[in-house]
Coordinates of C-alpha atoms and ligand atoms in Angstrom, one line a residue:
X951 CA 155.6 25.9 16.6
X952 CA 155.1 22.2 17.3
X953 CA 154.8 20.7 20.8
X954 CA 153.0 17.4 21.3
X955 CA 152.2 18.1 25.0
X956 CA 150.2 20.6 26.8
X957 CA 152.5 23.5 27.7
X958 CA 154.0 23.2 31.1
X959 CA 153.1 27.0 32.2
X960 CA 149.4 26.5 31.1
X961 CA 147.1 27.3 34.1
X962 CA 143.6 26.3 33.5
X963 CA 141.4 28.8 35.4
X964 CA 137.7 28.5 36.1
X965 CA 136.3 32.0 35.8
X966 CA 133.0 32.1 37.9
X967 CA 130.9 34.6 35.7
X968 CA 127.5 35.1 35.6
X969 CA 125.4 36.4 32.7
X970 CA 121.7 37.9 31.6
X971 CA 120.7 37.3 35.1
X972 CA 118.3 40.5 34.6
X973 CA 118.6 41.0 31.1
X974 CA 115.7 39.7 29.0
X975 CA 117.0 37.8 26.0
X976 CA 115.3 38.7 22.9
X977 CA 113.9 35.6 21.1
X978 CA 115.9 36.0 18.1
X979 CA 118.6 37.2 20.2
X980 CA 121.2 37.2 17.1
X981 CA 120.3 40.5 15.8
X982 CA 116.8 39.5 14.9
X983 CA 118.2 36.4 12.9
X984 CA 115.9 33.1 13.5
X985 CA 118.7 30.8 11.5
X986 CA 121.6 32.5 13.6
X987 CA 119.7 32.1 16.7
X988 CA 118.8 28.9 16.1
X989 CA 122.2 27.4 15.6
X990 CA 123.4 28.7 18.7
X991 CA 120.5 27.8 20.5
X992 CA 120.9 24.4 19.0
X993 CA 124.1 24.2 20.5
X994 CA 123.5 25.6 23.9
X995 CA 120.4 23.1 24.2
X996 CA 123.2 20.2 24.3
X997 CA 125.9 21.4 26.9
X998 CA 124.2 20.7 30.6
X999 CA 123.8 17.1 29.0
X1000 CA 126.9 17.1 27.0
X1001 CA 129.1 18.8 29.6
X1002 CA 128.0 16.7 32.3
X1003 CA 128.9 13.5 30.3
X1004 CA 132.6 14.8 29.8
X1005 CA 133.0 15.1 33.3
X1006 CA 131.9 11.9 33.8
X1007 CA 133.9 10.7 30.8
X1008 CA 137.3 12.1 32.2
X1009 CA 136.9 11.5 35.7
X1010 CA 136.4 7.8 35.5
X1011 CA 140.5 7.8 34.6
X1012 CA 141.5 10.2 37.1
X1013 CA 143.0 7.5 39.0
X1014 CA 146.5 7.0 38.9
X1015 CA 147.0 10.1 36.6
X1016 CA 150.4 12.1 36.9
X1017 CA 149.6 15.5 39.3
X1018 CA 149.4 17.9 36.8
X1019 CA 147.1 16.1 35.1
X1020 CA 144.9 15.5 37.9
X1021 CA 145.3 18.9 39.1
X1022 CA 144.0 20.0 35.3
X1023 CA 141.3 17.3 35.7
X1024 CA 140.0 19.4 38.4
X1025 CA 140.0 22.4 37.0
X1026 CA 138.4 21.1 33.6
X1027 CA 135.8 19.8 36.0
X1028 CA 134.9 23.3 37.6
X1029 CA 134.8 24.8 34.2
X1030 CA 132.3 22.7 33.0
X1031 CA 130.1 22.8 35.9
X1032 CA 130.0 26.4 35.6
X1033 CA 129.5 26.5 31.5
X1034 CA 126.5 23.9 32.6
X1035 CA 125.0 26.5 34.9
X1036 CA 125.7 29.7 32.6
X1037 CA 123.8 27.6 29.7
X1038 CA 121.3 26.3 31.9
X1039 CA 120.2 29.9 32.5
X1040 CA 120.5 30.7 29.0
X1041 CA 118.3 27.8 27.9
X1042 CA 115.8 29.2 30.5
X1043 CA 115.3 32.4 28.6
X1044 CA 114.8 30.8 25.4
X1045 CA 112.2 29.0 26.7
X1046 CA 110.6 32.1 28.3
X1047 CA 111.4 33.2 24.9
X1048 CA 108.9 30.8 23.6
X1049 CA 111.5 28.0 22.3
X1050 CA 111.0 24.0 23.7
X1051 CA 114.1 22.4 24.2
X1052 CA 113.2 19.4 24.8
X1053 CA 112.9 17.5 21.6
X1054 CA 116.7 18.6 21.5
X1055 CA 117.6 17.5 24.8
X1056 CA 115.9 14.1 24.2
X1057 CA 118.0 13.9 21.4
X1058 CA 121.2 14.1 23.1
X1059 CA 119.9 12.0 26.0
X1060 CA 119.7 9.0 23.4
X1061 CA 123.0 9.2 22.0
X1062 CA 124.7 9.3 25.7
X1063 CA 122.8 6.3 26.6
X1064 CA 123.9 4.7 23.8
X1065 CA 127.6 6.0 24.7
X1066 CA 127.1 4.7 28.3
X1067 CA 126.2 1.5 27.0
X1068 CA 129.9 0.8 25.7
X1069 CA 132.9 0.7 27.9
X1070 CA 134.1 3.4 29.5
X1071 CA 136.8 4.1 27.6
X1072 CA 134.4 4.9 24.5
X1073 CA 133.1 7.8 26.6
X1074 CA 136.4 8.8 26.9
X1075 CA 137.1 8.8 23.3
X1076 CA 134.1 10.2 22.4
X1077 CA 134.7 13.4 24.9
X1078 CA 138.2 13.9 23.4
X1079 CA 136.9 14.3 20.1
X1080 CA 134.2 16.0 20.7
X1081 CA 136.5 18.2 23.2
X1082 CA 138.6 18.8 20.1
X1083 CA 135.2 20.0 18.0
X1084 CA 134.5 22.4 21.0
X1085 CA 137.9 23.8 21.0
X1086 CA 138.2 24.8 17.4
X1087 CA 134.9 26.3 17.4
X1088 CA 135.5 27.9 20.3
X1089 CA 139.2 29.1 18.6
X1090 CA 136.8 30.2 15.5
X1091 CA 134.5 32.3 17.5
X1092 CA 137.3 34.5 19.3
X1093 CA 139.3 34.3 16.3
X1094 CA 136.3 35.9 14.0
X1095 CA 134.0 39.1 15.8
X1096 CA 132.1 38.3 13.0
X1097 CA 130.5 35.6 14.5
X1098 CA 128.7 37.2 17.2
X1099 CA 128.8 40.8 16.4
X1100 CA 125.1 41.1 16.1
X1101 CA 124.7 39.3 19.5
X1102 CA 123.1 40.9 22.4
X1103 CA 125.9 41.9 24.9
X1104 CA 125.4 39.5 27.5
X1105 CA 124.9 36.3 25.0
X1106 CA 127.9 37.5 23.4
X1107 CA 130.1 37.8 27.0
X1108 CA 128.3 34.3 27.5
X1109 CA 129.6 32.7 24.5
X1110 CA 133.1 34.7 24.8
X1111 CA 133.6 33.0 28.0
X1112 CA 132.8 29.7 27.3
X1113 CA 135.2 29.8 24.0
X1114 CA 138.0 30.9 26.4
X1115 CA 137.6 28.1 28.4
X1116 CA 137.2 25.7 25.9
X1117 CA 140.4 26.8 24.4
X1118 CA 142.1 26.8 27.9
X1119 CA 141.2 23.0 29.0
X1120 CA 141.2 21.7 25.1
X1121 CA 144.2 19.1 26.2
X1122 CA 142.8 17.6 29.4
X1123 CA 140.5 14.9 27.8
X1124 CA 143.2 14.3 25.4
X1125 CA 145.9 13.8 27.7
X1126 CA 143.6 11.9 29.9
X1127 CA 143.1 10.0 26.8
X1128 CA 147.1 9.5 26.2
X1129 CA 147.3 8.1 29.9
X1130 CA 144.4 5.8 29.8
X1131 CA 145.8 4.1 26.4
X1132 CA 149.4 4.5 27.3
X1133 CA 149.8 0.7 26.9
X1134 CA 148.3 0.7 23.3
X1135 CA 150.3 0.9 20.1
X1136 CA 150.6 4.2 18.7
X1137 CA 149.1 2.7 15.7
X1138 CA 146.0 1.1 17.5
X1139 CA 145.2 4.2 19.1
X1140 CA 145.1 6.2 16.0
X1141 CA 142.9 3.6 14.2
X1142 CA 140.2 4.1 17.3
X1143 CA 140.6 7.9 17.9
X1144 CA 140.2 8.4 14.0
X1145 CA 136.9 6.1 13.6
X1146 CA 135.6 7.4 16.9
X1147 CA 135.8 11.1 15.3
X1148 CA 134.6 10.1 12.2
X1149 CA 131.4 8.9 14.4
X1150 CA 130.8 11.8 16.7
X1151 CA 131.3 14.0 13.7
X1152 CA 128.7 12.7 11.6
X1153 CA 126.6 12.5 14.7
X1154 CA 127.3 16.2 15.5
X1155 CA 126.5 17.5 12.4
X1156 CA 123.4 15.6 11.9
X1157 CA 121.8 16.2 15.6
X1158 CA 122.9 20.0 15.7
X1159 CA 121.3 20.2 12.1
X1160 CA 118.1 18.5 13.0
X1161 CA 118.1 20.7 16.4
X1162 CA 118.8 23.8 14.2
X1163 CA 115.7 22.6 12.0
X1164 CA 113.5 21.8 15.0
X1165 CA 113.9 25.1 16.2
X1166 CA 113.0 26.8 12.8
X1167 CA 110.0 25.0 12.8
X1168 CA 109.3 26.5 16.0
X1169 CA 109.6 29.8 14.6
X1170 CA 107.2 28.6 11.5
X1171 CA 110.2 28.5 9.2
X1172 CA 110.4 24.9 7.1
X1173 CA 110.9 23.1 4.2
X1174 CA 113.7 23.9 1.6
X1175 CA 113.9 26.9 3.0
X1176 CA 114.9 26.2 6.3
X1177 CA 117.3 23.9 5.0
X1178 CA 119.2 26.2 2.6
X1179 CA 119.2 28.9 5.5
X1180 CA 120.4 27.0 7.4
X1181 CA 123.3 25.4 5.4
X1182 CA 124.3 28.7 3.9
X1183 CA 124.4 30.3 7.5
X1184 CA 126.7 26.6 8.7
X1185 CA 128.6 26.4 5.8
X1186 CA 129.1 29.3 3.8
X1187 CA 128.4 32.9 5.6
X1188 CA 129.6 33.3 8.2
X1189 CA 130.5 29.5 7.4
X1190 CA 131.3 28.6 11.0
X1191 CA 131.9 24.8 10.0
X1192 CA 133.5 25.5 6.9
X1193 CA 136.1 27.2 8.7
X1194 CA 137.1 24.7 11.1
X1195 CA 137.3 22.0 9.0
X1196 CA 141.0 22.3 8.6
X1197 CA 141.5 22.7 12.3
X1198 CA 138.9 19.2 12.4
X1199 CA 141.2 17.4 9.7
X1200 CA 144.5 18.2 12.0
X1201 CA 143.1 15.7 14.5
X1202 CA 144.2 12.8 12.1
X1203 CA 147.5 13.8 11.4
X1204 CA 150.2 11.5 13.1
X1205 CA 151.8 13.3 16.6
X1206 CA 148.6 15.5 16.7
X1207 CA 148.0 16.9 20.0
X1208 CA 145.7 19.9 20.9
X1209 CA 148.6 22.0 22.0
X1210 CA 150.2 21.8 18.5
X1211 CA 148.6 25.1 17.9
X1212 CA 149.1 27.5 20.9
X1213 CA 146.4 29.5 20.8
X1214 CA 147.1 31.1 24.6
X1215 CA 147.4 34.7 22.7
X1216 CA 143.4 34.5 21.5
X1217 CA 142.4 33.7 25.3
X1218 CA 144.8 36.8 26.0
X1219 CA 143.1 38.9 23.7
X1220 CA 139.3 37.9 24.4
X1221 CA 140.0 38.2 28.3
X1222 CA 141.6 42.0 27.9
X1223 CA 138.4 42.8 25.3
X1224 CA 136.1 41.3 28.2
X1225 CA 137.8 43.3 31.1
X1226 CA 137.9 46.4 28.7
X1227 CA 133.8 46.1 28.0
X1228 CA 133.0 45.1 32.0
X1229 CA 134.7 48.5 33.0
X1230 CA 134.0 51.1 30.5
X1231 CA 134.6 53.6 33.3
X1232 CA 137.7 52.6 34.1
X1233 CA 138.9 52.4 30.4
X1234 CA 137.6 55.7 29.7
X1235 CA 139.6 57.2 32.2
X1236 CA 142.8 55.1 32.3
Ligands
FE2_165 FE1 132.1 23.8 28.4
FE2_166 FE1 135.0 21.9 27.5

């Protein structure tokens, strides 16, 4: 089904949940696999600063937004703030397990400083692109149970919760961008967003690869062994980046909107799995 707007009946619901507060998270929480662990830890290391930047970038354009969009911006903000809170905790557990995430955080800081030095519309465009990226990764994470099947229960629950809400608010930065650039021709708008998408994708892949390699280095895995294992994991098996390539490409189609692909059924399924996992007694006696 094709649509070019956020569904009118979409509700963005911040779910105030906490994960792993009392749990001990193993250093290689992803089934004892240092490569899989490094891949997700490298992503998580970027979230607190990255999501803070997304919120700040979108909120600069909330003035004059139609009421529905204004309400969505508020819900988006609440969701991202809670994601950061939980990923700060998750990252703390990585520190306790012996990782130093500072080099990864400094890399994010450098990228953000560069983007912040440009006009605010550039930050909004970058946010819109990264939110598409996040939403397609989230879709893949929920769609394919293989990605998290080796994770410990609390970590898996955290990543699924985050994925649900990323899908739910995937149209917010996009709609804010559409609203902010409504005076610009479609052709020019397309050119800007295509250029920014290519730029942020290049940076995303380079930076997350560097981050993953840095964490593997801290595990004593270096050189071609580290490279080849990382590339295999990211691009071949389970191949998260390869699997989202088609959805990434869709961004460049004329008439693209994040909700052209309605994946609310995926959210509903993940939510009922979550409820079942959190209420084993109720589920067993139901
Ligand atoms: Fe988030
Ligand atoms: Fe987001």
